[in-house]
Short mmCIF file of C-alpha atoms and ligand atoms in Angstrom, two decimals:
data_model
loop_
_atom_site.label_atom_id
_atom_site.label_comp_id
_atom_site.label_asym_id
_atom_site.label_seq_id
_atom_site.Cartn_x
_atom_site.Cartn_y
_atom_site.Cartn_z
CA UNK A 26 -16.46 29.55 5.98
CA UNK A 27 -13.88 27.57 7.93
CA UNK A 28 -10.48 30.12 8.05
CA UNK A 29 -8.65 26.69 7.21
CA UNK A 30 -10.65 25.99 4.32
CA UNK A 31 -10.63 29.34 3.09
CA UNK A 32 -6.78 29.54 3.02
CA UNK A 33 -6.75 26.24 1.46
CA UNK A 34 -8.86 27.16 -1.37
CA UNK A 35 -7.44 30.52 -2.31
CA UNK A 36 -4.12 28.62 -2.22
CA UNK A 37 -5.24 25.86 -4.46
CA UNK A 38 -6.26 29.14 -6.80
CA UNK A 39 -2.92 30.79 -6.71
CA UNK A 40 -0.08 30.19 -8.97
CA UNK A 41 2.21 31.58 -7.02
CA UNK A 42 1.40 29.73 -4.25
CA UNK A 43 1.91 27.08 -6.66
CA UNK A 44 5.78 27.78 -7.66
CA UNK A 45 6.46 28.57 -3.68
CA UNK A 46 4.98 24.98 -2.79
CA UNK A 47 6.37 23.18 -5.29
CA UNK A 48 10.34 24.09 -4.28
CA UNK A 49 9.70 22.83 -1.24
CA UNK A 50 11.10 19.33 -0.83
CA UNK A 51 8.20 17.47 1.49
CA UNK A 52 5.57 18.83 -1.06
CA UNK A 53 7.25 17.39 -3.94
CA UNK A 54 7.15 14.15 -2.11
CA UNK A 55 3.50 13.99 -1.58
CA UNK A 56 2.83 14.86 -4.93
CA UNK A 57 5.37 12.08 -5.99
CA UNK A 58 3.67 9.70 -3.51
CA UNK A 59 0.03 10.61 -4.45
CA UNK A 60 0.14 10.99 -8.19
CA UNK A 61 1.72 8.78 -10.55
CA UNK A 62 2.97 11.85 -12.75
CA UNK A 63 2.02 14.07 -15.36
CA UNK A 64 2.13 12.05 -18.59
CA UNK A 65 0.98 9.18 -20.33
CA UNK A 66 4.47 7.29 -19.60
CA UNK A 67 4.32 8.24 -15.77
CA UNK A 68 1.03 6.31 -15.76
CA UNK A 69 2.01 2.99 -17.61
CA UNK A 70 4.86 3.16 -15.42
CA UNK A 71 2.92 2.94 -12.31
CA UNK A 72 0.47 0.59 -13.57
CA UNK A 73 3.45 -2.16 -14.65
CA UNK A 74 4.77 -2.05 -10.90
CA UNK A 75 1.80 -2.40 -9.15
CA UNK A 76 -0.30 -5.18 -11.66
CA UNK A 77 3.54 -6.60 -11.81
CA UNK A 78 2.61 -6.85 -7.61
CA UNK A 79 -0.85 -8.27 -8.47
CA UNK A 80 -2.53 -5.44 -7.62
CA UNK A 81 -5.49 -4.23 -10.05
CA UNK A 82 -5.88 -0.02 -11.07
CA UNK A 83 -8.31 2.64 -11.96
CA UNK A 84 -6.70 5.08 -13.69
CA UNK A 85 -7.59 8.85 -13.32
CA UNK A 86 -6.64 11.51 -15.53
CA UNK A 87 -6.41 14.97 -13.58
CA UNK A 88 -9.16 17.58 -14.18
CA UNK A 89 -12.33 18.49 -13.15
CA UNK A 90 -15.03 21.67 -13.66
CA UNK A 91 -13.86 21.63 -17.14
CA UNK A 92 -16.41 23.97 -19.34
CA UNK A 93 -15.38 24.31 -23.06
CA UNK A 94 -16.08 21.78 -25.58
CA UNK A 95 -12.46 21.73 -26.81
CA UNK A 96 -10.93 21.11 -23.19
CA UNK A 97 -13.78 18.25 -22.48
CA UNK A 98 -12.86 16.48 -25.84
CA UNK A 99 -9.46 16.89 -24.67
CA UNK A 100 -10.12 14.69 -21.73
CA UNK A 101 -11.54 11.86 -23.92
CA UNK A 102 -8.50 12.12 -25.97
CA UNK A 103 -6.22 11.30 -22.67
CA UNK A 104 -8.28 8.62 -21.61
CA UNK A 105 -8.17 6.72 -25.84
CA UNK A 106 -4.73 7.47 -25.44
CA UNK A 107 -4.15 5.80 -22.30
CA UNK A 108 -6.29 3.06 -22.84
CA UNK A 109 -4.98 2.20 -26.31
CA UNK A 110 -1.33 2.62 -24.67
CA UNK A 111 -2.26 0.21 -22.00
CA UNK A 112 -3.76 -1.67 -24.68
CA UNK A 113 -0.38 -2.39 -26.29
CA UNK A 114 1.61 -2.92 -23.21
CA UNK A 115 -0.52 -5.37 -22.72
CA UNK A 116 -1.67 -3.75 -19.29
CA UNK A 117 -5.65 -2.90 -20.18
CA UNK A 118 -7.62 -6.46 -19.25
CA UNK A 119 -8.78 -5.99 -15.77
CA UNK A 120 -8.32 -2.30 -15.87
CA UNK A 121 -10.52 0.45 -14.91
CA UNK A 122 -10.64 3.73 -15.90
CA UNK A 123 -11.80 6.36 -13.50
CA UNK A 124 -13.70 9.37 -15.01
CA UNK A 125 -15.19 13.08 -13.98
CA UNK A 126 -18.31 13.76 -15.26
CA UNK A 127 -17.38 17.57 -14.98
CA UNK A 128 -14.01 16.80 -16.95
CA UNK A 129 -15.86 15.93 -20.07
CA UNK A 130 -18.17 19.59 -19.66
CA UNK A 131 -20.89 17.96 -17.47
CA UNK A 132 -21.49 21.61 -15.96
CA UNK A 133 -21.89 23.32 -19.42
CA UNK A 134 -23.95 20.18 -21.83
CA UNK A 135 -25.28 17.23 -19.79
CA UNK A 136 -25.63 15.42 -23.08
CA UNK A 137 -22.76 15.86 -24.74
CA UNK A 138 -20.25 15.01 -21.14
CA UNK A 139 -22.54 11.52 -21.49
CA UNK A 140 -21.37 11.33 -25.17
CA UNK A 141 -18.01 11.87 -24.20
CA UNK A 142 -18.34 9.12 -21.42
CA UNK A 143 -19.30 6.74 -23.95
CA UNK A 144 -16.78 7.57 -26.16
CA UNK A 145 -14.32 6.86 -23.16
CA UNK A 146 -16.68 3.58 -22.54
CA UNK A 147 -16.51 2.28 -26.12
CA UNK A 148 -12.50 2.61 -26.19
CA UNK A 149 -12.68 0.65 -22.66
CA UNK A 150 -14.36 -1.86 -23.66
CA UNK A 151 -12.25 -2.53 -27.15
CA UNK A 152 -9.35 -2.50 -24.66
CA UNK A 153 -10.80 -4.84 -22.28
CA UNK A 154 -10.95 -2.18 -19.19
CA UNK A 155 -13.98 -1.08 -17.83
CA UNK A 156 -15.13 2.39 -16.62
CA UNK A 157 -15.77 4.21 -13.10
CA UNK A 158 -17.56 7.66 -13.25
CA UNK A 159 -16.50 9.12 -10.24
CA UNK A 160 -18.68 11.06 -7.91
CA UNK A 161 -18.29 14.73 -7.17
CA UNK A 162 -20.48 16.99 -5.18
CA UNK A 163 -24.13 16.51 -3.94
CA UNK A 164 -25.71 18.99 -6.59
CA UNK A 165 -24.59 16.34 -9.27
CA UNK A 166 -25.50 13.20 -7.43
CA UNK A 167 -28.29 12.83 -9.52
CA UNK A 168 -27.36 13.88 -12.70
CA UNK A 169 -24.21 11.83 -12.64
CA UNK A 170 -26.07 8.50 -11.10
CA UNK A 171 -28.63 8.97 -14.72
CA UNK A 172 -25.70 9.24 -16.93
CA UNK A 173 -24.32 6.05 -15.51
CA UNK A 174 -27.88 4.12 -15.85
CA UNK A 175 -27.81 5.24 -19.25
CA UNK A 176 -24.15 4.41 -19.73
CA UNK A 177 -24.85 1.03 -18.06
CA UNK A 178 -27.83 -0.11 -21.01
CA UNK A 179 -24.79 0.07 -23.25
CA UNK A 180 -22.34 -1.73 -20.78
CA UNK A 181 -23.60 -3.33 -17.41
CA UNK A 182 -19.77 -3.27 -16.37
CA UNK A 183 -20.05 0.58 -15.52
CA UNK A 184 -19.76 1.62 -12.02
CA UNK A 185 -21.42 4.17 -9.98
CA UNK A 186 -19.80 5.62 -6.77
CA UNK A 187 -21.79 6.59 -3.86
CA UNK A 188 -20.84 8.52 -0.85
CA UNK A 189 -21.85 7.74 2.88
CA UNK A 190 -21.96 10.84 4.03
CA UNK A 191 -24.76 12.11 2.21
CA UNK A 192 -28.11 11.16 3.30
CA UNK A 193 -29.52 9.71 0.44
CA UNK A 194 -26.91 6.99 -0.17
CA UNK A 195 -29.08 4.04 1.86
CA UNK A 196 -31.74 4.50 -0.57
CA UNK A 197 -29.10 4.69 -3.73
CA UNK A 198 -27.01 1.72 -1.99
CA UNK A 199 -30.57 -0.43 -2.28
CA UNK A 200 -31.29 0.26 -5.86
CA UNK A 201 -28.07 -0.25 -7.22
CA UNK A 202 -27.74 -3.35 -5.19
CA UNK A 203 -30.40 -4.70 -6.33
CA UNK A 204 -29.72 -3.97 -10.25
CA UNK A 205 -26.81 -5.93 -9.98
CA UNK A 206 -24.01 -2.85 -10.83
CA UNK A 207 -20.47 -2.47 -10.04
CA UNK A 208 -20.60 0.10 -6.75
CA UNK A 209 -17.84 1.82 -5.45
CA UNK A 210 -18.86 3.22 -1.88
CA UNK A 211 -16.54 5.83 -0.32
CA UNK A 212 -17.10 8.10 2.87
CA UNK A 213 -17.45 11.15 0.63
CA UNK A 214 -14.54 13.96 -0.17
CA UNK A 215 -16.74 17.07 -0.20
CA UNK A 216 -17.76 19.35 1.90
CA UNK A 217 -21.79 19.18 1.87
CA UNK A 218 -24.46 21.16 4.46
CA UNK A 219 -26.29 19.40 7.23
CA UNK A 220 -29.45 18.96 5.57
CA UNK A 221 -27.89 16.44 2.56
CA UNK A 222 -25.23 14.59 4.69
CA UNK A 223 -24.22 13.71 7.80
CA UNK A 224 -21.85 15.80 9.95
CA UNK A 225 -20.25 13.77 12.75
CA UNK A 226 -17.65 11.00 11.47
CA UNK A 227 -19.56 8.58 13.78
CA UNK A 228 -22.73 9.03 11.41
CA UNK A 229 -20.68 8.68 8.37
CA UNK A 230 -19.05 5.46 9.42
CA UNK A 231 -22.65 4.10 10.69
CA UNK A 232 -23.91 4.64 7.12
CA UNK A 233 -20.83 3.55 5.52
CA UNK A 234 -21.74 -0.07 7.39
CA UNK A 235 -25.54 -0.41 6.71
CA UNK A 236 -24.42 0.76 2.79
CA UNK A 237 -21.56 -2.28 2.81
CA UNK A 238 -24.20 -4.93 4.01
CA UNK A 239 -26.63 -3.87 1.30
CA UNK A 240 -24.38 -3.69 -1.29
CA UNK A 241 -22.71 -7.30 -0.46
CA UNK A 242 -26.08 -9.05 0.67
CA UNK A 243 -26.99 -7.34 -3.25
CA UNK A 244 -26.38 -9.33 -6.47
CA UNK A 245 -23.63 -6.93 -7.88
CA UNK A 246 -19.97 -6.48 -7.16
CA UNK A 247 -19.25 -4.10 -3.92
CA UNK A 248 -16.01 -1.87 -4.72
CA UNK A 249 -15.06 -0.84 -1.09
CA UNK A 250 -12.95 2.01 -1.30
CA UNK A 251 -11.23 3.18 2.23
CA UNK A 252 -8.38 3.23 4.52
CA UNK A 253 -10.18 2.90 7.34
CA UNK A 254 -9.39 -0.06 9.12
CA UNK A 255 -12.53 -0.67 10.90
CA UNK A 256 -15.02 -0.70 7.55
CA UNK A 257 -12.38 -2.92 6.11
CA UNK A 258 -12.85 -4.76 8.20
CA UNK A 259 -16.03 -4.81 8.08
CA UNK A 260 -16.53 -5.31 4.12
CA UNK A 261 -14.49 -8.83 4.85
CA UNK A 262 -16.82 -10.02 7.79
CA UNK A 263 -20.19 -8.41 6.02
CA UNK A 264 -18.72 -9.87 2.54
CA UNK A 265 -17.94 -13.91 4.62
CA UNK A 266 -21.94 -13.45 6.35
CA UNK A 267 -23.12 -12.91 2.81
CA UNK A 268 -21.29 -15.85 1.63
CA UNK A 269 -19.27 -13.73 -0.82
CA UNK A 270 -15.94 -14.39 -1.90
CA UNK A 271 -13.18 -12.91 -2.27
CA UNK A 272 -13.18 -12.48 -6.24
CA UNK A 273 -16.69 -10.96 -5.73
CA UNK A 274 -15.69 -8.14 -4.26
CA UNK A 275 -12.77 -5.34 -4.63
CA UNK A 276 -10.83 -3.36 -1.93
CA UNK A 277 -9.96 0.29 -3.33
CA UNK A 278 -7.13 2.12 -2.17
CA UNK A 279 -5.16 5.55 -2.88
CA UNK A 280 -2.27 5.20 -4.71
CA UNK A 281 0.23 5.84 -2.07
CA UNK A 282 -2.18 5.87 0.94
CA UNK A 283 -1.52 2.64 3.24
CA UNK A 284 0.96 0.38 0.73
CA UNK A 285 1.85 -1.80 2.73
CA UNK A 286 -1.51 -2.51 3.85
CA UNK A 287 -2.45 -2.74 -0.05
CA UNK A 288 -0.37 -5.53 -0.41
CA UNK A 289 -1.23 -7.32 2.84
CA UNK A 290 -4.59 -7.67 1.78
CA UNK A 291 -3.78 -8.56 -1.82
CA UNK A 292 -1.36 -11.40 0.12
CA UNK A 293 -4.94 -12.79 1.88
CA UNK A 294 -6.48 -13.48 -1.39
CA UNK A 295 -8.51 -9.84 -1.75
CA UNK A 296 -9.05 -8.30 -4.67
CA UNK A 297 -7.30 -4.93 -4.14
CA UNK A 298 -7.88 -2.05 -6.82
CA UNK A 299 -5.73 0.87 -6.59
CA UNK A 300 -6.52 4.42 -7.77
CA UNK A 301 -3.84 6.02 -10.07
CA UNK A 302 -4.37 9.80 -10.67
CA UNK A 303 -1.45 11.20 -13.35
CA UNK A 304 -1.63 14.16 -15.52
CA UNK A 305 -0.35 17.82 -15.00
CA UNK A 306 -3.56 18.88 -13.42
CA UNK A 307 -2.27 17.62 -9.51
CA UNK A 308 -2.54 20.66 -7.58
CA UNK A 309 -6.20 20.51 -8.08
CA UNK A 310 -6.07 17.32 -6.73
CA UNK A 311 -4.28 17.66 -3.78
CA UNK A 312 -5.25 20.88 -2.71
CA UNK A 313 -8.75 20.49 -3.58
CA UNK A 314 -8.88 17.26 -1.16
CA UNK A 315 -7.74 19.38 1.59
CA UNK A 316 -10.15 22.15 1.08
CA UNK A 317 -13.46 19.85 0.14
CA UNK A 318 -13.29 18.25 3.50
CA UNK A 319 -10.20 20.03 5.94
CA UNK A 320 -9.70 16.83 7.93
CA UNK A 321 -7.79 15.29 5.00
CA UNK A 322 -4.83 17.63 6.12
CA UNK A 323 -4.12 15.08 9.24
CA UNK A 324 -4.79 12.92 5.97
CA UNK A 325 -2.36 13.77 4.00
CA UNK A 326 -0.19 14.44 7.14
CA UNK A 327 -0.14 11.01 8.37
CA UNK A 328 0.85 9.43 4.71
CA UNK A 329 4.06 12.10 5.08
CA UNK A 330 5.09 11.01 8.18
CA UNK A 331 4.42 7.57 7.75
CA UNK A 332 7.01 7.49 4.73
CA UNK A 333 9.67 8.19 6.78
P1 LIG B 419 -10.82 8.41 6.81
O1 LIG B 419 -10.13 9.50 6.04
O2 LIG B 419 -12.05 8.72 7.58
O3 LIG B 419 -9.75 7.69 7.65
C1 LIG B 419 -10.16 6.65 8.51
C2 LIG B 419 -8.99 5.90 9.07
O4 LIG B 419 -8.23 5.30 8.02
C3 LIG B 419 -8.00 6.71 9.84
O5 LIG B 419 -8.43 6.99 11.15
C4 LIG B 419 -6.80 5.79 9.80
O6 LIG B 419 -6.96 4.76 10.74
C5 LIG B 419 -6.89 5.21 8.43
N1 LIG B 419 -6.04 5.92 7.50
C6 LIG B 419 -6.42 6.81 6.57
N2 LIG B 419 -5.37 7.23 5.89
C7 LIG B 419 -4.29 6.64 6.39
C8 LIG B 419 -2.89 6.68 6.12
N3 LIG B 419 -2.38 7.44 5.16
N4 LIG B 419 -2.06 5.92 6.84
C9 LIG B 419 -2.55 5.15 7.82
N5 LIG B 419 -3.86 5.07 8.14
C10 LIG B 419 -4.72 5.79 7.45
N6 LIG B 419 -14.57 10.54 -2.80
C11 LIG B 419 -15.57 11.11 -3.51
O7 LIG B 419 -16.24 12.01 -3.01
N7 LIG B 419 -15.84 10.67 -4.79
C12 LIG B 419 -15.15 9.65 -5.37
O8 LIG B 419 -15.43 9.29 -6.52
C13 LIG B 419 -14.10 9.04 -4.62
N8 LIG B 419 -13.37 8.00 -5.12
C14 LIG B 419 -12.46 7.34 -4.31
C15 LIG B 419 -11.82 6.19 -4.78
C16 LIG B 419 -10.98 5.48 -3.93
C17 LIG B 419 -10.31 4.22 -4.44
C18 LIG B 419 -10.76 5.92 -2.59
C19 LIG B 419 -9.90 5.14 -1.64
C20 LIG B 419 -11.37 7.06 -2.13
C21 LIG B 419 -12.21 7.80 -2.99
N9 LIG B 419 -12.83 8.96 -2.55
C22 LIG B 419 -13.82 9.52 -3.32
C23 LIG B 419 -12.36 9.64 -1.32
C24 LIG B 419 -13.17 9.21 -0.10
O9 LIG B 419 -14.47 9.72 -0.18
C25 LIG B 419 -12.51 9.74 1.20
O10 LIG B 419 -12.48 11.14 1.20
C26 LIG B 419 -11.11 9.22 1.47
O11 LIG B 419 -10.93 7.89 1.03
C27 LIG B 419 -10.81 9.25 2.98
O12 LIG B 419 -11.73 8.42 3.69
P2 LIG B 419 -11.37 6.97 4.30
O13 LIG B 419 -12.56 6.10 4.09
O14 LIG B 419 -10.14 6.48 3.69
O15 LIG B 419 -11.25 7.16 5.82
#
């Protein structure tokens, strides 16, 4: 394994590591410019200020690889909670929620973490929001994209995220295009072998293109969610060629990655969804990021410097 990664993962392990981290004055800031907080509150906070700005949200609670049916119904209790919270702020139409297979046991009971999603689904939809089931790593790729089929006969609305760097993502891109879903198509924040995605960035980005013009030549809504300047880009020309617009498609940032450039686009007339992760669970998040794919640390890096 990759020394970098290796340090990176036994430090996202370590409470210690932890404490030591969190004293330190830069870390605190990324954590306070990547995560919205740890409760509830921190979250409706966040979501006020930016759908005050006219920007849209998918909220995520932190927590993943959970195993034990009481920690797994604990996660659909913080996502009724938040919904019915942002239900009577008056914040839930037009939001998304963003859910982890693997936080509602997905490792341990396939069937019940798809009960669990459609608990989560059936308090979105009383709320008005609608539901994301985020992708993790390539040995779940399939299992999660059945649980959102299934989730989708009760609720078209769901989306599925695929990730450009795998291999298979064309051939996913083409079905789900042409079934009309809500697709949210990222580069892909795991580490995966050579024989299920591609390596070099330049691949990535090459599938990342071909995957935009099928989803937006497709009859359901593209959910474009990158930084990268050059596939935004290209999502606006490939969206214009296809005769799109703008409503029928969504931008999808990080919340704290590229704000200003959020609100540029939202200034244009794009649809721009940002992605709110809160809950106590953010070293995970952050450190996890680093270690799944190591480049993220000039990532994360260049969102430090870039607040100064
Ligand atoms: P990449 O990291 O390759 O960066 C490309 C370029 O973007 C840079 O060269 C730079 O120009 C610009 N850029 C990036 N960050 C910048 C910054 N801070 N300041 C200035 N410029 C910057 N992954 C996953 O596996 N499963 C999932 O479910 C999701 N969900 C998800 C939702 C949303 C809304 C987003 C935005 C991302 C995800 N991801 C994800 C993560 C995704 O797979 C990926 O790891 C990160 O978005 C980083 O890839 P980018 O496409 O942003 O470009």
């Amino acid at each position: 394994m990759n020394p970098l990664r290796s340090t990176i993962l036994a430090a996202s392990r370590s409470r210690r590591v932890r404490h030591g981290v969190e004293s330190f004055g830069a870390t605190r800031r990324v954590v306070d410019r990547f995560v919205a907080g740890e409760g509830t509150d921190d979250a409706l906070e966040c979501v006020h200020r930016l759908t005050g700005e006219g920007l849209r949200v998918t909220v995520d609670h932190l927590g993943e690889e959970v195993t034990g049916a009481t920690g797994a119904d604990a996660t659909v209790e913080a996502y009724t909670s938040l919904l019915a919270a942002l239900n009577e702020k008056d914040l839930a139409r037009g939001a998304d929620v963003s859910v982890k297979l693997t936080a509602l046991g997905l490792g341990a009971d396939e069937h019940g973490a798809r009960d669990r999603a459609a608990r989560i689904l059936a308090s979105a939809r009383d709320a008005g929001a609608t539901m994301t089931i985020d992708m993790e790593h390539s040995a779940l790729t399939s299992t999660t994209l059945d649980v959102v089929e299934s989730l989708r006969d009760e609720d078209p609305s769901v989306a599925a995220v695929i990730q450009a760097m795998l291999r298979r993502t064309e051939r996913d891109a083409s079905r789900l295009a042409a079934d009309g879903a809500r697709v949210r198509l990222c580069k892909g924040a795991y580490a995966e072998d050579a024989g299920v995605a591609f390596q070099r960035r330049a691949d990535v980005d090459a599938s990342y293109r071909r995957c935009l013009e099928i989803l937006m030549r497709g009859s359901g809504t593209p959910l474009v969610a990158t930084h990268d300047p050059a596939m935004l880009t290209a999502a606006i020309e490939l969206a214009a060629a296809a005769g799109r617009i703008p409503g029928s498609y969504e931008l999808q940032l990080l919340l704290g990655v590229r704000p200003d450039e959020q609100r540029r686009l939202h200034s244009l007339g794009m649809t721009v969804r940002v992605y709110v992760p809160f809950g106590t669970e953010w070293w995970g998040y952050l450190m996890r990021r680093l270690a799944e794919r190591p480049q993220n640390l000039a990532f994360f890096a260049r969102a430090l410097a870039s607040r100064r």
